[in-house]
Coordinates of C-alpha atoms and ligand atoms in Angstrom, one line a residue:
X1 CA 0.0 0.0 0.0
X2 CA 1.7 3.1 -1.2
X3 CA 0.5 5.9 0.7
X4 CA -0.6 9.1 -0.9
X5 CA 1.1 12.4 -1.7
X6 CA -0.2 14.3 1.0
X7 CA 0.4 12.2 3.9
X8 CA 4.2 11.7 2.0
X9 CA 4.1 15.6 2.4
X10 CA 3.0 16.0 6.0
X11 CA 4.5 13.3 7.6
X12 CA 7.9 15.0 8.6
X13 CA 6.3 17.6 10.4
X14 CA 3.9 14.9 12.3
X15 CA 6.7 13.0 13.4
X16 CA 9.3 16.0 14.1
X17 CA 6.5 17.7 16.0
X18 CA 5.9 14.3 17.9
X19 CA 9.9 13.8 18.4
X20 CA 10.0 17.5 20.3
X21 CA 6.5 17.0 22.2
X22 CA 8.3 13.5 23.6
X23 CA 11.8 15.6 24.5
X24 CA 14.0 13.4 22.4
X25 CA 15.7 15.9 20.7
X26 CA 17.8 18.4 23.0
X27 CA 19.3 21.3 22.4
X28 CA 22.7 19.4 21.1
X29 CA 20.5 17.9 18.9
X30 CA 20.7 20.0 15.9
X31 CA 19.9 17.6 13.5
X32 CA 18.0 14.4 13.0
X33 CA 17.3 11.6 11.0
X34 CA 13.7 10.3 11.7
X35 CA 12.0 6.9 9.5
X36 CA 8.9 6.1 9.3
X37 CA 8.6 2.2 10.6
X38 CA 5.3 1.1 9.3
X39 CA 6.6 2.8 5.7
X40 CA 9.5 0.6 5.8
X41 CA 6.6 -2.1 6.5
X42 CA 5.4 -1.8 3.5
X43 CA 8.5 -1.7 1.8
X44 CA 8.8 -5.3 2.4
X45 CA 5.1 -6.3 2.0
X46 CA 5.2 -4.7 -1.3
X47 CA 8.4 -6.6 -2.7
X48 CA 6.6 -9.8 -1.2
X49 CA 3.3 -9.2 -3.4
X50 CA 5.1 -8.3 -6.8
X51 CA 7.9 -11.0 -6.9
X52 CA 7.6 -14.3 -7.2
X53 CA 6.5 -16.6 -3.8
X54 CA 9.6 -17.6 -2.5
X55 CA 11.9 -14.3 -3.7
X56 CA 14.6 -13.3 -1.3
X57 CA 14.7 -9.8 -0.7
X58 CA 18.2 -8.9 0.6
X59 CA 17.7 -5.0 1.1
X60 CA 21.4 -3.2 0.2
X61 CA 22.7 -2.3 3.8
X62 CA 24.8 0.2 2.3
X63 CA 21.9 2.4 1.8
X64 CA 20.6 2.3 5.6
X65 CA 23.1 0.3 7.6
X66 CA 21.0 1.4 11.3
X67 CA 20.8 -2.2 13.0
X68 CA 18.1 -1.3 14.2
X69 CA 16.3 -0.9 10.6
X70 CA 18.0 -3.8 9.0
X71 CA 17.0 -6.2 12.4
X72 CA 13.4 -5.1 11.5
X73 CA 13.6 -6.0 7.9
X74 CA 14.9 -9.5 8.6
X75 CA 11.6 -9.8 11.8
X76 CA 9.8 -9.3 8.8
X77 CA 11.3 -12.1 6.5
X78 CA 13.9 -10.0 4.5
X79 CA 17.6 -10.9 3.4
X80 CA 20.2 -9.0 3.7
X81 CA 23.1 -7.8 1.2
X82 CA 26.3 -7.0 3.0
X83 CA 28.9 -5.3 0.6
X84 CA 31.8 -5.8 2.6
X85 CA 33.1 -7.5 5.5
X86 CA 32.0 -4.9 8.1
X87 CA 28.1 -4.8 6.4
X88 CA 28.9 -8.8 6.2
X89 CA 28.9 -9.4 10.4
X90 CA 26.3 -6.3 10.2
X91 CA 23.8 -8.4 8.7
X92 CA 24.9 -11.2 11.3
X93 CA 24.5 -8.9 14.1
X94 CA 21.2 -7.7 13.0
X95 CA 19.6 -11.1 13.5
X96 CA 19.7 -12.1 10.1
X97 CA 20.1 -16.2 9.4
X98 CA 23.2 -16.7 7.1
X99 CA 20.8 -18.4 4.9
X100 CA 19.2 -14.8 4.3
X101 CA 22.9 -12.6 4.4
X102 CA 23.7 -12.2 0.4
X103 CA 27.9 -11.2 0.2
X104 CA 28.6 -9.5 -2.4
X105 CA 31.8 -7.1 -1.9
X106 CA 33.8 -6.5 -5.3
X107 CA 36.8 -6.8 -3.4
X108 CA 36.5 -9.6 -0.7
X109 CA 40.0 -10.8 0.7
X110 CA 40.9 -14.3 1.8
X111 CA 39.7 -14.3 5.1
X112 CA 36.5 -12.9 3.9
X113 CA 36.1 -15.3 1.9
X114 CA 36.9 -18.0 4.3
X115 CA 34.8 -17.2 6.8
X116 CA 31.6 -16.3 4.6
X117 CA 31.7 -19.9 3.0
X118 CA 31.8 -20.7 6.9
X119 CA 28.8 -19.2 7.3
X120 CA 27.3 -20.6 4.7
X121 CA 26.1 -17.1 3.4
X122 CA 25.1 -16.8 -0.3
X123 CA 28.2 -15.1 -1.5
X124 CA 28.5 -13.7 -5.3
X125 CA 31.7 -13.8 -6.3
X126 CA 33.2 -10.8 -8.3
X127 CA 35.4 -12.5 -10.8
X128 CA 37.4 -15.0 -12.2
X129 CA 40.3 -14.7 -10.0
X130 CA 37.9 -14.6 -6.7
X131 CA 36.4 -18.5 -7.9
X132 CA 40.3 -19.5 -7.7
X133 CA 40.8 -18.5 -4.5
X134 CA 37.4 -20.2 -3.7
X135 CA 39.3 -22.8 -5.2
X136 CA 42.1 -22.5 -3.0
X137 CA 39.5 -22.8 0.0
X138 CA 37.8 -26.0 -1.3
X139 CA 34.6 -24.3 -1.4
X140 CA 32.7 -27.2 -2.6
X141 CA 33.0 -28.6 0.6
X142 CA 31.1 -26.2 2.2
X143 CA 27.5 -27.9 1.8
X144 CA 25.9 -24.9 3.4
X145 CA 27.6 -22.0 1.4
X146 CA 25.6 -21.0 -1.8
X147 CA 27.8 -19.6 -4.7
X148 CA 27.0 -17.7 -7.7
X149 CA 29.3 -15.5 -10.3
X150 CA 28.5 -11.4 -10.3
X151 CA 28.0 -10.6 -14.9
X152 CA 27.7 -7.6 -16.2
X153 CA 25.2 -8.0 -18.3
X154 CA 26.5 -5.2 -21.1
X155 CA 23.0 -3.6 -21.6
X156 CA 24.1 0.0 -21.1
X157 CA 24.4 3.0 -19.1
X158 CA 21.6 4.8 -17.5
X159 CA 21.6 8.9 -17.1
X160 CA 24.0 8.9 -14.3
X161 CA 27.5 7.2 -14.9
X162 CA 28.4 7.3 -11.4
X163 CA 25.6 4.9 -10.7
X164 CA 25.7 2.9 -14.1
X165 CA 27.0 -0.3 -13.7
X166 CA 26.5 -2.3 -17.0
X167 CA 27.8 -0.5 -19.7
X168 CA 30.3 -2.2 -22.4
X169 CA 32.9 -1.6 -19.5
X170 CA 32.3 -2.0 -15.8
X171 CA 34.4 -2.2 -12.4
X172 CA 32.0 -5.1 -11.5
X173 CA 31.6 -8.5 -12.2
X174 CA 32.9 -10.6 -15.6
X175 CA 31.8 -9.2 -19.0
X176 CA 29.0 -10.9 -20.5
X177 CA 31.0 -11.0 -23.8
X178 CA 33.5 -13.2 -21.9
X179 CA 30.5 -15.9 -22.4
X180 CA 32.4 -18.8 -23.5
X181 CA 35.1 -18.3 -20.4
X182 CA 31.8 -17.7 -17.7
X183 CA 30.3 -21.2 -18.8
X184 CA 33.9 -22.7 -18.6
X185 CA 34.0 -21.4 -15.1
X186 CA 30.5 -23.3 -14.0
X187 CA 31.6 -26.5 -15.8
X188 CA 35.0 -26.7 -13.7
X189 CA 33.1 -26.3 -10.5
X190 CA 30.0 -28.1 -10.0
X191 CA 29.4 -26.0 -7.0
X192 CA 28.8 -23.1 -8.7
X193 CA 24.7 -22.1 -9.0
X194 CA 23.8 -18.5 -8.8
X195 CA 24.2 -15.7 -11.2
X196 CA 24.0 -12.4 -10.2
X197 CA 24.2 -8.7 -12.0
X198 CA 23.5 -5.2 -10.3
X199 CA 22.9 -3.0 -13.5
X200 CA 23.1 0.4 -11.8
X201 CA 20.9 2.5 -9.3
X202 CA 19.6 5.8 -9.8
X203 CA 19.0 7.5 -13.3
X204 CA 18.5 3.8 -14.8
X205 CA 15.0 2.8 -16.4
X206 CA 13.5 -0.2 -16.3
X207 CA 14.3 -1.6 -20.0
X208 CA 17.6 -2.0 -18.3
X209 CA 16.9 -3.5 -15.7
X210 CA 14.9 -6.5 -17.6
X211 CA 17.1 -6.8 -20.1
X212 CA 19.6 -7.6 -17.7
X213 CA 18.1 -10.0 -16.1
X214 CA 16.8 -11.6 -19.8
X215 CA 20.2 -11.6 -20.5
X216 CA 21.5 -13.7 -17.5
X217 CA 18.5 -16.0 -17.7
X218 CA 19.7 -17.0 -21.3
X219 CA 23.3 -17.2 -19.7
X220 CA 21.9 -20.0 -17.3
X221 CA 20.2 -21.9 -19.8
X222 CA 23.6 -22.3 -21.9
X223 CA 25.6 -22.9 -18.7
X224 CA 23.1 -25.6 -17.5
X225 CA 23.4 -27.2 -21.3
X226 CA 27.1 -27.3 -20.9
X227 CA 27.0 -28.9 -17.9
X228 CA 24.4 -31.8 -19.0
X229 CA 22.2 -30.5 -15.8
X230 CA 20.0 -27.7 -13.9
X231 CA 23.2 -25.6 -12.7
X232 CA 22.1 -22.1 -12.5
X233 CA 19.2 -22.3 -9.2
X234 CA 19.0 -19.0 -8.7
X235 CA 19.2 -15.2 -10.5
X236 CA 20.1 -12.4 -8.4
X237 CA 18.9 -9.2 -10.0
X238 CA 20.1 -7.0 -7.8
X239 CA 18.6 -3.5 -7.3
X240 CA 18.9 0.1 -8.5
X241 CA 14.9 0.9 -9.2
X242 CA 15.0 4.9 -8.7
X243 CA 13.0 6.4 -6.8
X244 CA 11.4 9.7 -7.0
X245 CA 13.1 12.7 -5.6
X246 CA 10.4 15.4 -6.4
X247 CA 8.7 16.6 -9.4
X248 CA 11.9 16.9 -10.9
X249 CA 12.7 13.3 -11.1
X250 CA 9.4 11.2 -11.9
X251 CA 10.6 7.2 -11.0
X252 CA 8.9 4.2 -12.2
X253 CA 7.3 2.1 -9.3
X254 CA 8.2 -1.5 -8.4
X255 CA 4.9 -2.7 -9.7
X256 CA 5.7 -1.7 -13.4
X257 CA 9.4 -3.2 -12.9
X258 CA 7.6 -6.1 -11.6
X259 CA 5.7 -6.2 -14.5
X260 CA 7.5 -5.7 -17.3
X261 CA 9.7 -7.8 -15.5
X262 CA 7.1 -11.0 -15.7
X263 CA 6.5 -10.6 -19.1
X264 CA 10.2 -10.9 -20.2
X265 CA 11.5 -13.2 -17.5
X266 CA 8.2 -15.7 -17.0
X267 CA 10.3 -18.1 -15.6
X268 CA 11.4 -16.6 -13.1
X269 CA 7.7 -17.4 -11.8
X270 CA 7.1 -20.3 -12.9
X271 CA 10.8 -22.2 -14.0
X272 CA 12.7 -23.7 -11.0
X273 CA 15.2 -21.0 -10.4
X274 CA 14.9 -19.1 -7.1
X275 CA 14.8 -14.9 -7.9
X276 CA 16.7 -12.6 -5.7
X277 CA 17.1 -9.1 -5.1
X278 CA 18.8 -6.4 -3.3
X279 CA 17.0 -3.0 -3.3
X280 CA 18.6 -0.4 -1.4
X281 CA 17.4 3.0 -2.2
X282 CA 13.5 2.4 -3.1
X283 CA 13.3 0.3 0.2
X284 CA 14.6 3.3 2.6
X285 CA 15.0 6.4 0.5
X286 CA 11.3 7.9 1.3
X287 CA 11.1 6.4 4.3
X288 CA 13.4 8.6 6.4
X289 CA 14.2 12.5 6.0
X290 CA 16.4 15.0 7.8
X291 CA 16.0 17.6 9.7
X292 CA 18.6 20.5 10.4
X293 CA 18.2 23.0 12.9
X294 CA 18.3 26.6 11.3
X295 CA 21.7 28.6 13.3
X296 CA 22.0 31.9 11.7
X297 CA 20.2 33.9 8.7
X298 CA 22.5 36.2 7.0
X299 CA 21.9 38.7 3.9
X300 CA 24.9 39.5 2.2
X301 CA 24.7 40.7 -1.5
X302 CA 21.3 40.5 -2.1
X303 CA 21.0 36.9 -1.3
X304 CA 19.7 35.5 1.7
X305 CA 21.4 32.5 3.5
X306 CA 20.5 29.9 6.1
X307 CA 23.1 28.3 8.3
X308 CA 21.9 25.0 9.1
X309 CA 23.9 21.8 10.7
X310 CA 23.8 19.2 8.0
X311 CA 25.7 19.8 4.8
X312 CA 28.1 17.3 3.0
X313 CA 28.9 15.8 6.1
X314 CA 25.5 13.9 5.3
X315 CA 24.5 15.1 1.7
X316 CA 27.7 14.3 -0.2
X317 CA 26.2 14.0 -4.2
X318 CA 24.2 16.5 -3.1
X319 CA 26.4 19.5 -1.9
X320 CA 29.4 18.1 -4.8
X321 CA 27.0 17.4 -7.6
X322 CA 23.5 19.5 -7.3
X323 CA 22.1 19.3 -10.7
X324 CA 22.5 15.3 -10.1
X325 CA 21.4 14.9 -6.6
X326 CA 18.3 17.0 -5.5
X327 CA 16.0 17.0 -2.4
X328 CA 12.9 18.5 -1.7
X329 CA 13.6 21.1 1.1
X330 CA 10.3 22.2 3.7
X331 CA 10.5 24.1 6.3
X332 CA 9.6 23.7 10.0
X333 CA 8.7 26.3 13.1
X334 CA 10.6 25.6 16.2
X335 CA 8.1 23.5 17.7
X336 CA 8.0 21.0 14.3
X337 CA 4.8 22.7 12.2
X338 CA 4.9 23.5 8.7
X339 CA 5.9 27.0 8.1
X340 CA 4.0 28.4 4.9
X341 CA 3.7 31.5 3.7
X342 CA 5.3 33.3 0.8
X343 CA 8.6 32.0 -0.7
X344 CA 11.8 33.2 -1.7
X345 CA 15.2 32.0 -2.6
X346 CA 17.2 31.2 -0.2
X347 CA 20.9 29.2 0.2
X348 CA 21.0 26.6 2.5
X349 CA 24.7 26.5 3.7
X350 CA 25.9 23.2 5.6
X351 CA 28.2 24.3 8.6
X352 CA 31.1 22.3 6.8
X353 CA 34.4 24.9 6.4
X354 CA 34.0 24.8 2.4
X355 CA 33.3 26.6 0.0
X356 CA 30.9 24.1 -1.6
X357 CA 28.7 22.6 1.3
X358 CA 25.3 24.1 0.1
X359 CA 22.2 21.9 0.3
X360 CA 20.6 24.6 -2.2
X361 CA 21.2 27.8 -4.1
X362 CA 18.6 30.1 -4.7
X363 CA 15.9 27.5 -3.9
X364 CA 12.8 29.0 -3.0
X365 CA 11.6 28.5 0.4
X366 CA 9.6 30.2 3.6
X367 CA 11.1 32.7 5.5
X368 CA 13.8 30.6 7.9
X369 CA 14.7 32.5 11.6
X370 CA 17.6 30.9 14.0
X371 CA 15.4 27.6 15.6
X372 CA 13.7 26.8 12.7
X373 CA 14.4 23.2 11.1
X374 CA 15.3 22.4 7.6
X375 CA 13.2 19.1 6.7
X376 CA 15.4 17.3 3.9
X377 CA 13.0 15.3 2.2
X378 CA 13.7 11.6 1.4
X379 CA 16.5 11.2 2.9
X380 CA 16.2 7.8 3.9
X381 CA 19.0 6.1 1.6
X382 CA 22.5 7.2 1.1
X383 CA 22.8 9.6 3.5
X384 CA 24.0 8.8 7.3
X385 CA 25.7 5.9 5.5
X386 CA 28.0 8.3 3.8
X387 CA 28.7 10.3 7.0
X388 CA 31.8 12.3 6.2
X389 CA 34.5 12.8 9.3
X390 CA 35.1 16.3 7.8
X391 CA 35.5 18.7 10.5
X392 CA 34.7 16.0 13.6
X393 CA 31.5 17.0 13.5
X394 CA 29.0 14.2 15.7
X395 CA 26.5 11.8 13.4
X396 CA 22.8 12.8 14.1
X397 CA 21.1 10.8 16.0
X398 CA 18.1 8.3 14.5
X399 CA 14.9 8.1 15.4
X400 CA 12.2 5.8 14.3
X401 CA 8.5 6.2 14.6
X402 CA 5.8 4.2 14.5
X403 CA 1.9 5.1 15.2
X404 CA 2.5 7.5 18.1
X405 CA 5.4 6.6 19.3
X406 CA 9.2 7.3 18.6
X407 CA 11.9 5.6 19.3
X408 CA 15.5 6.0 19.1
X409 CA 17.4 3.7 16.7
X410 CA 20.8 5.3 17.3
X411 CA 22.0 7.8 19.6
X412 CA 23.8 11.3 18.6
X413 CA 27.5 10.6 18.2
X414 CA 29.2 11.5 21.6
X415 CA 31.9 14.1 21.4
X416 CA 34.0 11.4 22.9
X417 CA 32.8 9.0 19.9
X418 CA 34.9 11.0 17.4
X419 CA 37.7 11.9 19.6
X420 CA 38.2 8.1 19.8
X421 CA 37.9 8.2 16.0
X422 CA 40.8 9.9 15.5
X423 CA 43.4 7.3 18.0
Ligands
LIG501 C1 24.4 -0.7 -4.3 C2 24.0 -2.0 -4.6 C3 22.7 -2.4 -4.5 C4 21.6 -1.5 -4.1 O1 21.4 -0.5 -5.0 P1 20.1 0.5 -4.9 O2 20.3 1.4 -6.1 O3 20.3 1.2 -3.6 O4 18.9 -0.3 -5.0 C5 22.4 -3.7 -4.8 N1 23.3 -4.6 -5.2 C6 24.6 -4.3 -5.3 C7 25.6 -5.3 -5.8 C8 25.0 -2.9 -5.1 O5 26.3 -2.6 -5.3

């Protein structure tokens, strides 16, 4: 159940208004990140209606790596996709069964890889020199382990390079014009099953997506042919549907992926191969947003600036590449309600000491006083998990709410937190 525009517009204020009423944010509090629970909910419950019965949904902890979120997900029956060794025990430590943790870091070392076929994790190995030193480990003796091969499946880029991923040339996985070499791989090692591709994240359309997955479906039918048996038992399509930022960047939703998705890939609902996936931004972008507390107002030069405590410390594509990465800005009263009222532009300037930490330029926005809150909209995704250490400044903390209650899913970085940071 999506819910609608209007209670996607309201719902920061709600839920900042309900964070001060409960005193959980102080006056060292000056900023937040709050989610909303029950949207994450329904996240989940969504995947689990559109994908085929039986679909693990590992959600990308590198989009929203709070324990507390991810330990939620997995209550609920989701996977987990751990992109390194640190998101790897992550997953662990958020209660998630090794059956459910998908490994996939391009650049796992050998005692990564050693103790993820311990675990008996589903681990997606990056290339042809990672199966040798699977090799090395005798990973076919570890009955638990499930192992697959990340392709690129060479369909093209999508509007943003930075997050393309399956172009002609790619840092990940093998080529799939390296065909012949890939079905070579799976007949030397019978223990090989999955295959996996992440095409790209945001700024790539669906077409791209499906024809990714067409591609590697294909791929598994000539690998199990080579092999004289059903090799490839699962397709891991990883994840990268967009989401909507604003008016300014319309998304397609999961249900026309799914769709279009069904009609070139039936058998992924009704063959014998087992679908995964691994959204990371559409499961927690619009779930969460920020909120900055205003410090000073200046005018200077005719323009009109607003000193607020978040800037690239949290919003790093969006203070170094604007155009790219936008959010909807709103703006709250002290006490969490909307302010309204005309609109002018206004710079929001991070407190970061460069030149370039701006959430916006010229955007147009309320009148802001000292005490007011920025709201960042959707800001769920990508942003505390890119916390920069620039300037020592302390991560927010997290709240989550759910009905009418809040709760706190991480505390504000101590002062003493970064000091021990920095040895
Ligand atoms: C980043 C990543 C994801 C998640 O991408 P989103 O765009 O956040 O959905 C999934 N799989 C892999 C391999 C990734 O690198």
């Amino acid at each position: 159940m999506t819910p609608s525009p209007e209670h996607r517009a309201a719902w920061p204020f709600r839920a900042l208004a309900l964070a001060l009423s409960r005193g959980q944010l102080d006056e060292d509090d000056t900023a937040v990140i709050v989610y909303d629970l029950e949207g994450l909910d329904a996240r989940l419950a969504e995947l689990n209606r559109l994908f085929p019965a039986g679909t693990l949904h590992a959600a990308a902890v590198k989009a929203a790596p709070l324990r507390a979120l991810l330990a939620r997900l997995c209550r609920a029956g989701a996977g987990l996709e751990a992109a390194s060794g640190p998101e790897l025990h992550l997953s662990l430590r958020a209660g998630c069964p090794p059956e459910r943790v998908v490994f996939d870091s391009p650049a796992k070392t050998l005692p990564e890889l050693r103790q993820a076929l311990a675990l008996g994790v589903h681990l997606n190995a990056d290339n042809f020199q990672e199966l040798e030193r699977m090799d090395a480990l005798d990973a076919g003796s570890s009955p638990a382990a499930s192992l697959g091969l990340r392709v690129n499946p060479q369909v093209g880029e999508g509007s943003i390079a930075a997050t393309s991923v399956a172009g002609q040339y790619s840092k990940f996985g093998e080529p799939l014009e390296k065909r012949g070499e890939i079905v070579r791989a799976f007949q030397k090692r019978p223990w090989l099953r999955g295959l996996h591709m992440h095409v790209g994240s945001q700024g790539c359309g669906i077409g791209l997506f499906t024809a990714g997955a067409r591609a590697l479906l294909d791929l598994g039918r000539e690998i199990d042919r080579a092999c004289g048996e059903r090799r490839v038992l699962r397709l891991d399509i990883g994840g990268g549907l967009p989401v909507s930022y604003g008016p300014s960047s319309p998304a397609p939703s999961m249900e026309d992926y799914a769709t279009a998705l069904r009609r070139e890939c039936p058998e992924l609902w009704d063959g014998p191969m087992r679908a995964f996936t691994e959204f990371g931004r559409w499961m927690f972008a619009g779930q969460g947003f920020a909120a900055a507390r205003v410090e000073y107002v200046k005018e200077q030069a005719g323009q009109r600036t607003a000193v607020v405590h978040l800037g690239a410390d949290m919003f790093l594509r969006p203070c170094y590449l604007p155009d790219t990465w936008r959010h909807e800005l709103a703006v709250a009263a002290p006490d969490g309600t909307p302010k309204q009222g005309s609109r002018s532009p206004w710079n929001v300037a991070g407190p970061l000491c460069f030149a370039g930490d701006f959430l916006a330029r010229g955007r147009e926005l309320p009148d802001m006083a000292p005490g007011d809150w920025l709201v960042v909209r959707d800001a769920g995704a990508y942003t505390l998990s890119m916390w920069s250490r620039y300037n020592s400044r302390q991560a927010p903390k997290a709240l989550g709410v759910e009905a009418d209650g809040v709760e706190v899913l991480k505390a504000r970085e101590s002062v003493e937190d970064v000091l021990r940071f920095w040895g």
